mmCIF file of C-alpha atoms in Angstrom:
data_model
loop_
_atom_site.group_PDB
_atom_site.id
_atom_site.type_symbol
_atom_site.label_atom_id
_atom_site.label_comp_id
_atom_site.label_asym_id
_atom_site.label_seq_id
_atom_site.Cartn_x
_atom_site.Cartn_y
_atom_site.Cartn_z
ATOM 1 C CA UNK A 1 -60.218 -28.883 -33.468
ATOM 2 C CA UNK A 2 -58.049 -26.036 -34.723
ATOM 3 C CA UNK A 3 -54.959 -28.267 -34.589
ATOM 4 C CA UNK A 4 -56.690 -30.995 -36.611
ATOM 5 C CA UNK A 5 -57.762 -28.504 -39.282
ATOM 6 C CA UNK A 6 -54.270 -27.011 -39.475
ATOM 7 C CA UNK A 7 -52.700 -30.461 -39.880
ATOM 8 C CA UNK A 8 -55.198 -31.342 -42.624
ATOM 9 C CA UNK A 9 -54.325 -28.159 -44.530
ATOM 10 C CA UNK A 10 -50.579 -28.770 -43.992
ATOM 11 C CA UNK A 11 -50.883 -32.258 -45.487
ATOM 12 C CA UNK A 12 -52.657 -30.844 -48.524
ATOM 13 C CA UNK A 13 -50.137 -28.057 -49.068
ATOM 14 C CA UNK A 14 -46.996 -29.914 -47.975
ATOM 15 C CA UNK A 15 -46.048 -27.455 -45.284
ATOM 16 C CA UNK A 16 -45.551 -27.495 -41.510
ATOM 17 C CA UNK A 17 -45.237 -31.051 -40.172
ATOM 18 C CA UNK A 18 -46.038 -32.370 -43.664
ATOM 19 C CA UNK A 19 -43.095 -30.618 -45.345
ATOM 20 C CA UNK A 20 -40.287 -32.773 -46.738
ATOM 21 C CA UNK A 21 -37.702 -29.994 -46.702
ATOM 22 C CA UNK A 22 -34.669 -30.530 -44.479
ATOM 23 C CA UNK A 23 -32.800 -27.739 -42.629
ATOM 24 C CA UNK A 24 -29.273 -27.158 -43.908
ATOM 25 C CA UNK A 25 -26.025 -27.363 -41.962
ATOM 26 C CA UNK A 26 -25.133 -23.709 -41.499
ATOM 27 C CA UNK A 27 -23.901 -21.247 -38.890
ATOM 28 C CA UNK A 28 -22.589 -23.173 -35.850
ATOM 29 C CA UNK A 29 -23.436 -26.392 -37.725
ATOM 30 C CA UNK A 30 -21.298 -25.612 -40.770
ATOM 31 C CA UNK A 31 -19.694 -28.919 -41.941
ATOM 32 C CA UNK A 32 -16.019 -29.678 -41.410
ATOM 33 C CA UNK A 33 -13.797 -32.774 -41.154
ATOM 34 C CA UNK A 34 -12.892 -32.532 -37.458
ATOM 35 C CA UNK A 35 -14.068 -36.044 -36.546
ATOM 36 C CA UNK A 36 -12.146 -37.661 -39.401
ATOM 37 C CA UNK A 37 -9.010 -35.764 -38.383
ATOM 38 C CA UNK A 38 -9.349 -36.708 -34.703
ATOM 39 C CA UNK A 39 -7.044 -39.139 -32.914
ATOM 40 C CA UNK A 40 -8.333 -42.724 -32.717
ATOM 41 C CA UNK A 41 -8.088 -43.399 -28.978
ATOM 42 C CA UNK A 42 -9.235 -47.016 -29.427
ATOM 43 C CA UNK A 43 -10.810 -49.273 -32.018
ATOM 44 C CA UNK A 44 -13.797 -51.028 -30.490
ATOM 45 C CA UNK A 45 -16.514 -52.720 -32.492
ATOM 46 C CA UNK A 46 -19.941 -51.375 -31.606
ATOM 47 C CA UNK A 47 -18.541 -48.793 -29.169
ATOM 48 C CA UNK A 48 -21.502 -47.025 -27.642
ATOM 49 C CA UNK A 49 -22.030 -45.297 -24.291
ATOM 50 C CA UNK A 50 -19.198 -43.263 -22.756
ATOM 51 C CA UNK A 51 -18.605 -42.121 -19.156
ATOM 52 C CA UNK A 52 -15.483 -40.393 -17.847
ATOM 53 C CA UNK A 53 -14.212 -41.417 -14.389
ATOM 54 C CA UNK A 54 -10.996 -40.807 -12.456
ATOM 55 C CA UNK A 55 -9.801 -44.358 -13.149
ATOM 56 C CA UNK A 56 -10.476 -44.232 -16.866
ATOM 57 C CA UNK A 57 -12.984 -43.957 -19.661
ATOM 58 C CA UNK A 58 -15.959 -46.307 -19.342
ATOM 59 C CA UNK A 59 -17.387 -47.568 -22.643
ATOM 60 C CA UNK A 60 -19.908 -50.199 -23.647
ATOM 61 C CA UNK A 61 -19.542 -52.616 -26.536
ATOM 62 C CA UNK A 62 -22.347 -55.094 -27.080
ATOM 63 C CA UNK A 63 -22.838 -56.825 -23.737
ATOM 64 C CA UNK A 64 -19.539 -55.675 -22.236
ATOM 65 C CA UNK A 65 -18.563 -52.689 -20.105
ATOM 66 C CA UNK A 66 -14.908 -51.747 -20.522
ATOM 67 C CA UNK A 67 -12.608 -49.328 -18.736
ATOM 68 C CA UNK A 68 -9.852 -47.746 -20.803
ATOM 69 C CA UNK A 69 -7.123 -46.156 -18.705
ATOM 70 C CA UNK A 70 -5.992 -42.620 -19.429
ATOM 71 C CA UNK A 71 -2.393 -43.852 -19.599
ATOM 72 C CA UNK A 72 -3.081 -46.110 -22.572
ATOM 73 C CA UNK A 73 -2.984 -49.501 -20.864
ATOM 74 C CA UNK A 74 -5.119 -52.304 -22.381
ATOM 75 C CA UNK A 75 -8.864 -52.106 -21.793
ATOM 76 C CA UNK A 76 -10.194 -53.808 -18.660
ATOM 77 C CA UNK A 77 -13.552 -55.595 -18.709
ATOM 78 C CA UNK A 78 -15.506 -54.595 -15.595
ATOM 79 C CA UNK A 79 -18.934 -56.082 -16.365
ATOM 80 C CA UNK A 80 -20.586 -58.486 -18.792
ATOM 81 C CA UNK A 81 -24.276 -58.927 -19.511
ATOM 82 C CA UNK A 82 -26.188 -61.431 -21.628
ATOM 83 C CA UNK A 83 -28.030 -58.739 -23.594
ATOM 84 C CA UNK A 84 -26.880 -55.607 -25.357
ATOM 85 C CA UNK A 85 -25.991 -52.662 -23.121
ATOM 86 C CA UNK A 86 -27.785 -49.613 -24.504
ATOM 87 C CA UNK A 87 -27.264 -47.015 -21.757
ATOM 88 C CA UNK A 88 -24.666 -46.158 -19.094
ATOM 89 C CA UNK A 89 -24.243 -43.562 -16.364
ATOM 90 C CA UNK A 90 -21.532 -43.232 -13.738
ATOM 91 C CA UNK A 91 -22.408 -42.012 -10.241
ATOM 92 C CA UNK A 92 -20.487 -41.801 -6.978
ATOM 93 C CA UNK A 93 -19.097 -45.294 -6.538
ATOM 94 C CA UNK A 94 -21.721 -46.873 -8.777
ATOM 95 C CA UNK A 95 -22.580 -47.537 -12.381
ATOM 96 C CA UNK A 96 -26.076 -47.649 -13.880
ATOM 97 C CA UNK A 97 -26.390 -50.118 -16.751
ATOM 98 C CA UNK A 98 -29.293 -50.184 -19.203
ATOM 99 C CA UNK A 99 -30.014 -53.493 -20.942
ATOM 100 C CA UNK A 100 -32.016 -53.684 -24.150
ATOM 101 C CA UNK A 101 -35.318 -55.328 -23.241
ATOM 102 C CA UNK A 102 -34.345 -55.934 -19.606
ATOM 103 C CA UNK A 103 -34.409 -52.524 -17.918
ATOM 104 C CA UNK A 104 -31.810 -50.899 -15.677
ATOM 105 C CA UNK A 105 -29.430 -52.404 -13.102
ATOM 106 C CA UNK A 106 -27.216 -50.656 -10.530
ATOM 107 C CA UNK A 107 -23.664 -51.955 -10.140
ATOM 108 C CA UNK A 108 -21.736 -51.009 -6.993
ATOM 109 C CA UNK A 109 -22.461 -48.524 -4.220
ATOM 110 C CA UNK A 110 -25.232 -48.593 -1.632
ATOM 111 C CA UNK A 111 -27.832 -49.776 -4.156
ATOM 112 C CA UNK A 112 -25.773 -52.546 -5.747
ATOM 113 C CA UNK A 113 -28.026 -55.052 -7.511
ATOM 114 C CA UNK A 114 -31.116 -52.840 -7.597
ATOM 115 C CA UNK A 115 -32.990 -53.368 -10.877
ATOM 116 C CA UNK A 116 -35.895 -51.696 -12.663
ATOM 117 C CA UNK A 117 -38.000 -52.711 -15.632
ATOM 118 C CA UNK A 118 -37.223 -56.415 -15.696
ATOM 119 C CA UNK A 119 -40.623 -57.117 -14.122
ATOM 120 C CA UNK A 120 -42.485 -54.811 -16.508
ATOM 121 C CA UNK A 121 -42.935 -52.063 -13.898
ATOM 122 C CA UNK A 122 -40.378 -49.657 -15.344
ATOM 123 C CA UNK A 123 -38.473 -48.770 -18.519
ATOM 124 C CA UNK A 124 -37.556 -51.949 -20.395
ATOM 125 C CA UNK A 125 -35.792 -50.445 -23.414
ATOM 126 C CA UNK A 126 -33.500 -47.713 -22.009
ATOM 127 C CA UNK A 127 -31.685 -45.449 -24.440
ATOM 128 C CA UNK A 128 -29.952 -43.037 -22.032
ATOM 129 C CA UNK A 129 -29.307 -42.606 -18.293
ATOM 130 C CA UNK A 130 -28.356 -39.621 -16.136
ATOM 131 C CA UNK A 131 -28.015 -39.307 -12.365
ATOM 132 C CA UNK A 132 -30.167 -36.495 -10.988
ATOM 133 C CA UNK A 133 -28.527 -37.020 -7.584
ATOM 134 C CA UNK A 134 -27.069 -39.950 -5.650
ATOM 135 C CA UNK A 135 -30.540 -41.378 -5.004
ATOM 136 C CA UNK A 136 -32.315 -40.618 -8.280
ATOM 137 C CA UNK A 137 -31.707 -41.776 -11.839
ATOM 138 C CA UNK A 138 -33.275 -40.361 -15.005
ATOM 139 C CA UNK A 139 -34.007 -42.801 -17.832
ATOM 140 C CA UNK A 140 -35.215 -42.304 -21.383
ATOM 141 C CA UNK A 141 -37.022 -45.166 -23.078
ATOM 142 C CA UNK A 142 -37.037 -44.790 -26.835
ATOM 143 C CA UNK A 143 -40.118 -46.902 -27.373
ATOM 144 C CA UNK A 144 -42.433 -49.118 -25.358
ATOM 145 C CA UNK A 145 -42.710 -51.423 -28.379
ATOM 146 C CA UNK A 146 -39.341 -51.513 -30.151
ATOM 147 C CA UNK A 147 -36.013 -52.276 -28.538
ATOM 148 C CA UNK A 148 -33.266 -49.675 -28.481
ATOM 149 C CA UNK A 149 -31.364 -51.457 -31.237
ATOM 150 C CA UNK A 150 -34.460 -51.220 -33.461
ATOM 151 C CA UNK A 151 -34.391 -47.421 -33.648
ATOM 152 C CA UNK A 152 -34.584 -47.445 -37.453
ATOM 153 C CA UNK A 153 -37.746 -49.540 -37.385
ATOM 154 C CA UNK A 154 -39.320 -47.224 -34.836
ATOM 155 C CA UNK A 155 -38.610 -44.225 -37.061
ATOM 156 C CA UNK A 156 -40.060 -45.852 -40.168
ATOM 157 C CA UNK A 157 -43.095 -47.061 -38.187
ATOM 158 C CA UNK A 158 -43.613 -43.489 -36.959
ATOM 159 C CA UNK A 159 -43.314 -44.620 -33.355
ATOM 160 C CA UNK A 160 -44.526 -42.318 -30.587
ATOM 161 C CA UNK A 161 -44.379 -44.424 -27.418
ATOM 162 C CA UNK A 162 -41.160 -43.110 -25.871
ATOM 163 C CA UNK A 163 -41.026 -41.951 -22.262
ATOM 164 C CA UNK A 164 -38.997 -40.287 -19.517
ATOM 165 C CA UNK A 165 -38.683 -42.033 -16.141
ATOM 166 C CA UNK A 166 -37.374 -41.103 -12.725
ATOM 167 C CA UNK A 167 -36.045 -44.059 -10.732
ATOM 168 C CA UNK A 168 -35.845 -43.797 -6.942
ATOM 169 C CA UNK A 169 -32.911 -46.009 -6.007
ATOM 170 C CA UNK A 170 -33.589 -46.271 -2.270
ATOM 171 C CA UNK A 171 -37.233 -47.354 -2.530
ATOM 172 C CA UNK A 172 -37.062 -49.117 -5.883
ATOM 173 C CA UNK A 173 -39.965 -47.041 -7.220
ATOM 174 C CA UNK A 174 -40.136 -46.204 -10.935
ATOM 175 C CA UNK A 175 -41.996 -42.984 -11.757
ATOM 176 C CA UNK A 176 -42.974 -42.181 -15.333
ATOM 177 C CA UNK A 177 -42.751 -38.421 -15.923
ATOM 178 C CA UNK A 178 -43.967 -38.154 -19.517
ATOM 179 C CA UNK A 179 -44.937 -40.540 -22.320
ATOM 180 C CA UNK A 180 -45.976 -40.352 -25.971
ATOM 181 C CA UNK A 181 -42.534 -39.161 -27.082
ATOM 182 C CA UNK A 182 -41.234 -39.726 -30.617
ATOM 183 C CA UNK A 183 -38.171 -41.745 -29.532
ATOM 184 C CA UNK A 184 -36.653 -40.287 -26.375
ATOM 185 C CA UNK A 185 -32.927 -40.751 -26.971
ATOM 186 C CA UNK A 186 -31.053 -38.623 -24.445
ATOM 187 C CA UNK A 187 -31.466 -36.798 -21.153
ATOM 188 C CA UNK A 188 -29.369 -34.413 -19.059
ATOM 189 C CA UNK A 189 -29.872 -32.707 -15.710
ATOM 190 C CA UNK A 190 -29.645 -28.911 -15.575
ATOM 191 C CA UNK A 191 -29.368 -28.274 -11.836
ATOM 192 C CA UNK A 192 -33.042 -27.317 -11.607
ATOM 193 C CA UNK A 193 -36.335 -29.175 -11.787
ATOM 194 C CA UNK A 194 -36.162 -28.963 -15.585
ATOM 195 C CA UNK A 195 -34.138 -31.447 -17.646
ATOM 196 C CA UNK A 196 -33.129 -31.515 -21.302
ATOM 197 C CA UNK A 197 -34.473 -34.364 -23.414
ATOM 198 C CA UNK A 198 -33.716 -35.352 -27.025
ATOM 199 C CA UNK A 199 -36.823 -36.289 -29.019
ATOM 200 C CA UNK A 200 -35.247 -37.785 -32.117
ATOM 201 C CA UNK A 201 -38.072 -38.289 -34.598
ATOM 202 C CA UNK A 202 -39.281 -34.729 -34.069
ATOM 203 C CA UNK A 203 -35.710 -33.454 -34.547
ATOM 204 C CA UNK A 204 -35.699 -31.351 -31.417
ATOM 205 C CA UNK A 205 -34.485 -30.867 -27.853
ATOM 206 C CA UNK A 206 -37.144 -30.160 -25.251
ATOM 207 C CA UNK A 207 -37.178 -29.042 -21.621
ATOM 208 C CA UNK A 208 -39.239 -31.275 -19.346
ATOM 209 C CA UNK A 209 -40.506 -30.098 -15.963
ATOM 210 C CA UNK A 210 -40.029 -33.043 -13.600
ATOM 211 C CA UNK A 211 -42.797 -31.827 -11.294
ATOM 212 C CA UNK A 212 -45.555 -31.331 -13.860
ATOM 213 C CA UNK A 213 -44.334 -33.226 -16.918
ATOM 214 C CA UNK A 214 -44.785 -30.077 -19.010
ATOM 215 C CA UNK A 215 -42.772 -30.024 -22.244
ATOM 216 C CA UNK A 216 -41.282 -26.936 -23.888
ATOM 217 C CA UNK A 217 -39.314 -26.961 -27.141
ATOM 218 C CA UNK A 218 -35.914 -25.267 -26.788
ATOM 219 C CA UNK A 219 -34.038 -26.378 -29.928
ATOM 220 C CA UNK A 220 -36.320 -27.236 -32.886
ATOM 221 C CA UNK A 221 -35.786 -28.048 -36.578
ATOM 222 C CA UNK A 222 -32.481 -29.871 -36.253
ATOM 223 C CA UNK A 223 -30.971 -31.209 -39.516
ATOM 224 C CA UNK A 224 -30.158 -34.542 -37.849
ATOM 225 C CA UNK A 225 -31.603 -37.048 -35.370
ATOM 226 C CA UNK A 226 -30.419 -36.118 -31.844
ATOM 227 C CA UNK A 227 -29.171 -38.858 -29.539
ATOM 228 C CA UNK A 228 -27.506 -38.550 -26.123
ATOM 229 C CA UNK A 229 -26.714 -35.386 -24.173
ATOM 230 C CA UNK A 230 -23.628 -35.022 -21.966
ATOM 231 C CA UNK A 231 -22.448 -32.180 -19.695
ATOM 232 C CA UNK A 232 -19.766 -29.810 -21.002
ATOM 233 C CA UNK A 233 -17.460 -27.184 -19.531
ATOM 234 C CA UNK A 234 -19.129 -23.945 -18.444
ATOM 235 C CA UNK A 235 -22.502 -25.573 -17.700
ATOM 236 C CA UNK A 236 -22.962 -26.364 -21.397
ATOM 237 C CA UNK A 237 -23.726 -29.653 -23.108
ATOM 238 C CA UNK A 238 -22.482 -31.999 -25.814
ATOM 239 C CA UNK A 239 -25.182 -33.232 -28.176
ATOM 240 C CA UNK A 240 -24.578 -36.328 -30.297
ATOM 241 C CA UNK A 241 -26.593 -37.578 -33.279
ATOM 242 C CA UNK A 242 -27.549 -40.880 -34.902
ATOM 243 C CA UNK A 243 -27.355 -39.540 -38.446
ATOM 244 C CA UNK A 244 -28.388 -36.611 -40.609
ATOM 245 C CA UNK A 245 -31.822 -36.187 -42.135
ATOM 246 C CA UNK A 246 -32.434 -36.966 -45.786
ATOM 247 C CA UNK A 247 -35.106 -35.461 -48.006
ATOM 248 C CA UNK A 248 -35.900 -38.819 -49.619
ATOM 249 C CA UNK A 249 -36.441 -40.391 -46.177
ATOM 250 C CA UNK A 250 -38.721 -37.494 -45.255
ATOM 251 C CA UNK A 251 -40.715 -38.193 -48.422
ATOM 252 C CA UNK A 252 -40.979 -41.940 -47.709
ATOM 253 C CA UNK A 253 -42.244 -41.239 -44.197
ATOM 254 C CA UNK A 254 -45.222 -39.509 -45.788
ATOM 255 C CA UNK A 255 -45.874 -42.259 -48.357
ATOM 256 C CA UNK A 256 -47.488 -44.825 -46.072
ATOM 257 C CA UNK A 257 -48.155 -47.478 -48.705
ATOM 258 C CA UNK A 258 -44.559 -47.556 -49.927
ATOM 259 C CA UNK A 259 -43.197 -47.336 -46.390
ATOM 260 C CA UNK A 260 -45.228 -50.325 -45.161
ATOM 261 C CA UNK A 261 -44.213 -52.453 -48.139
ATOM 262 C CA UNK A 262 -40.557 -51.575 -47.613
ATOM 263 C CA UNK A 263 -40.735 -52.634 -43.958
ATOM 264 C CA UNK A 264 -42.491 -55.880 -44.868
ATOM 265 C CA UNK A 265 -40.568 -56.919 -47.983
ATOM 266 C CA UNK A 266 -37.061 -55.439 -47.838
ATOM 267 C CA UNK A 267 -34.362 -56.691 -45.397
ATOM 268 C CA UNK A 268 -33.612 -53.994 -42.821
ATOM 269 C CA UNK A 269 -29.981 -53.321 -43.873
ATOM 270 C CA UNK A 270 -31.287 -52.200 -47.262
ATOM 271 C CA UNK A 271 -34.101 -49.915 -46.156
ATOM 272 C CA UNK A 272 -34.069 -46.354 -47.383
ATOM 273 C CA UNK A 273 -33.620 -45.099 -43.826
ATOM 274 C CA UNK A 274 -30.933 -43.414 -41.703
ATOM 275 C CA UNK A 275 -28.064 -45.656 -40.590
ATOM 276 C CA UNK A 276 -25.053 -45.564 -38.301
ATOM 277 C CA UNK A 277 -22.833 -46.573 -41.225
ATOM 278 C CA UNK A 278 -23.441 -46.973 -44.941
ATOM 279 C CA UNK A 279 -21.699 -48.048 -48.123
ATOM 280 C CA UNK A 280 -20.837 -51.567 -46.946
ATOM 281 C CA UNK A 281 -22.899 -53.349 -49.608
ATOM 282 C CA UNK A 282 -23.789 -52.741 -53.251
ATOM 283 C CA UNK A 283 -27.369 -53.660 -52.351
ATOM 284 C CA UNK A 284 -27.835 -50.595 -50.153
ATOM 285 C CA UNK A 285 -30.023 -47.821 -51.572
ATOM 286 C CA UNK A 286 -28.050 -45.102 -53.289
ATOM 287 C CA UNK A 287 -28.946 -41.636 -54.488
ATOM 288 C CA UNK A 288 -27.355 -40.138 -57.560
ATOM 289 C CA UNK A 289 -24.994 -37.790 -55.755
ATOM 290 C CA UNK A 290 -23.446 -40.758 -53.901
ATOM 291 C CA UNK A 291 -22.013 -42.244 -57.095
ATOM 292 C CA UNK A 292 -18.224 -42.139 -57.160
ATOM 293 C CA UNK A 293 -16.817 -39.899 -59.844
ATOM 294 C CA UNK A 294 -13.175 -40.477 -60.763
ATOM 295 C CA UNK A 295 -12.938 -42.670 -57.669
ATOM 296 C CA UNK A 296 -14.083 -39.937 -55.302
ATOM 297 C CA UNK A 297 -17.212 -39.698 -53.143
ATOM 298 C CA UNK A 298 -18.274 -36.088 -52.868
ATOM 299 C CA UNK A 299 -18.353 -34.989 -49.200
ATOM 300 C CA UNK A 300 -21.505 -32.957 -49.812
ATOM 301 C CA UNK A 301 -23.452 -35.834 -51.403
ATOM 302 C CA UNK A 302 -26.675 -37.245 -49.970
ATOM 303 C CA UNK A 303 -25.963 -39.906 -47.367
ATOM 304 C CA UNK A 304 -27.799 -42.204 -44.985
ATOM 305 C CA UNK A 305 -25.043 -42.058 -42.347
ATOM 306 C CA UNK A 306 -23.153 -39.113 -40.893
ATOM 307 C CA UNK A 307 -20.990 -38.149 -37.937
ATOM 308 C CA UNK A 308 -21.992 -35.132 -35.859
ATOM 309 C CA UNK A 309 -21.363 -33.780 -32.361
ATOM 310 C CA UNK A 310 -22.540 -30.308 -31.337
ATOM 311 C CA UNK A 311 -21.443 -28.191 -28.389
ATOM 312 C CA UNK A 312 -24.371 -26.281 -26.892
ATOM 313 C CA UNK A 313 -24.671 -23.418 -24.435
ATOM 314 C CA UNK A 314 -26.308 -23.769 -20.991
ATOM 315 C CA UNK A 315 -29.524 -22.662 -22.746
ATOM 316 C CA UNK A 316 -29.108 -25.536 -25.250
ATOM 317 C CA UNK A 317 -28.222 -23.343 -28.227
ATOM 318 C CA UNK A 318 -25.546 -24.560 -30.704
ATOM 319 C CA UNK A 319 -22.115 -22.973 -30.377
ATOM 320 C CA UNK A 320 -19.995 -25.105 -32.727
ATOM 321 C CA UNK A 321 -19.944 -28.568 -34.241
ATOM 322 C CA UNK A 322 -17.673 -31.405 -35.337
ATOM 323 C CA UNK A 323 -18.469 -33.454 -38.445
ATOM 324 C CA UNK A 324 -17.694 -36.553 -40.477
ATOM 325 C CA UNK A 325 -19.283 -35.950 -43.874
ATOM 326 C CA UNK A 326 -20.557 -38.326 -46.557
ATOM 327 C CA UNK A 327 -17.036 -39.415 -47.530
ATOM 328 C CA UNK A 328 -15.868 -39.747 -43.916
ATOM 329 C CA UNK A 329 -15.230 -42.757 -41.685
ATOM 330 C CA UNK A 330 -16.467 -41.591 -38.276
ATOM 331 C CA UNK A 331 -20.215 -42.011 -38.591
ATOM 332 C CA UNK A 332 -22.917 -42.822 -36.062
ATOM 333 C CA UNK A 333 -21.567 -40.679 -33.205
ATOM 334 C CA UNK A 334 -24.117 -41.731 -30.592
ATOM 335 C CA UNK A 335 -22.231 -40.692 -27.444
ATOM 336 C CA UNK A 336 -19.689 -38.117 -26.290
ATOM 337 C CA UNK A 337 -18.077 -37.048 -23.023
ATOM 338 C CA UNK A 338 -15.273 -34.744 -21.966
ATOM 339 C CA UNK A 339 -12.393 -35.224 -19.589
ATOM 340 C CA UNK A 340 -10.200 -32.266 -18.812
ATOM 341 C CA UNK A 341 -9.535 -30.438 -22.065
ATOM 342 C CA UNK A 342 -10.326 -33.388 -24.325
ATOM 343 C CA UNK A 343 -13.539 -34.610 -25.915
ATOM 344 C CA UNK A 344 -14.133 -38.328 -26.462
ATOM 345 C CA UNK A 345 -16.620 -39.469 -29.108
ATOM 346 C CA UNK A 346 -18.029 -42.935 -29.784
ATOM 347 C CA UNK A 347 -18.376 -43.363 -33.558
ATOM 348 C CA UNK A 348 -20.410 -46.555 -33.289
ATOM 349 C CA UNK A 349 -20.947 -46.923 -37.018
ATOM 350 C CA UNK A 350 -17.233 -47.304 -37.745
ATOM 351 C CA UNK A 351 -16.224 -48.806 -34.388
ATOM 352 C CA UNK A 352 -13.947 -45.934 -33.388
ATOM 353 C CA UNK A 353 -13.421 -44.195 -30.070
ATOM 354 C CA UNK A 354 -12.156 -40.736 -30.987
ATOM 355 C CA UNK A 355 -10.229 -38.181 -28.966
ATOM 356 C CA UNK A 356 -10.381 -34.498 -29.890
ATOM 357 C CA UNK A 357 -7.586 -32.873 -27.941
ATOM 358 C CA UNK A 358 -8.111 -29.471 -26.387
ATOM 359 C CA UNK A 359 -11.586 -28.791 -27.773
ATOM 360 C CA UNK A 360 -13.302 -28.850 -24.371
ATOM 361 C CA UNK A 361 -11.362 -25.791 -23.181
ATOM 362 C CA UNK A 362 -11.856 -23.795 -26.371
ATOM 363 C CA UNK A 363 -14.682 -21.264 -26.520
#
C-alpha cells in the first residue's frame, strides 16, 4: 500500500520512477573518443556476441558463428543456423548458441546437440549466456513476448517479462530463477551463488541469489541501457551498452497515448527510441542539437545511438569507460571480451569489431 501511494505521488510530482531526468556521463563515465580511435580488427555486418578462445575470437553475425584467428587469417565459419544468433558462450570444448525464438543449443563436448526452449519448456528468446560450470549454463531472456531483436519495441511497450534461467546440461532440465525483469540483457558468474544481471529498462545491474531468487541492486541510475557482462582481469567485469538514455525518450515513455500511436502508426526505424545506429535516413527523428552546423555534428549533442563500454570492479562499480559520442562511428557496442592485454568490442550498429590494445592490463 505504501509503495502504491508513493508511486502515485511520484507521478504527480514527476520525481522518483516518474522523473524524466537522465544521469550525466561523469567521473569514471566521462566521455572520450577511445572507441573511435581503436583499431578495426574486422569489419563484419551485424557483429554481435564475442567469445575469446585459444584458437581465435568467436563472433556471431546474423545466423553465422565465425572464428577469427589471432594471427589475422581470414574468418572461418564454424556454425550456421536458420535464425538469428542472439547469444553465445564458450565452455570447455563446447559452444552454447542462443537462437532468437528457438532457445539454446549446445555444440560440441559431452552434451553436443542438447537443446532448451525449442519445445516451450525453457528460454525461447535468449539475450546472453554464461557457463556457471561445465554442467550448468546461465541464460537471460529479455522478454517472454518479444524476440531479442525487438528490444526497442519491448522498451517502448514497457515490457517486464524478462527472466533468468539455469540450464542443467546433463539432465536437460531448465530452471527459471527469477522472472518479471525489465529486459534481462546480460549475466555473469561471480564465483559464488550470486550472479550479476543487467536489467536494461531499469538502467541498473543487480545481484541475483541463485538459491533464493532474491534481487539486490548494486549499480543503479545508469545513463545508458546495459547489455552484456563479460569477465575482466583482476576479477572485474566489462559492461557493454545498447545506447545512451535520452530525456525525450524518457518523456515519451510516460506519455502513453503518444507512445501507443507511435508504435501503431510509425515504422520502427523512425521511432523516437534508442537505436544501435542513427543518422542513416533524413526521416529519422532529430533533436535540435543534432543539426549540423558548418558541416559538423557536435559530439555532445542529443543522440539516439551511442557507443559505450565500462570496466567495473569485482563489486560491479565503474572504474573507467570507453566511448563513441554522437559524432562517432562505433555505436551499439553490445558485446566485449578481453584476450591477454587487449579488449575486443563488437560495435554492432556500425558493423565493426574493434581492438583496444593494452587496455586490459591497465589499472
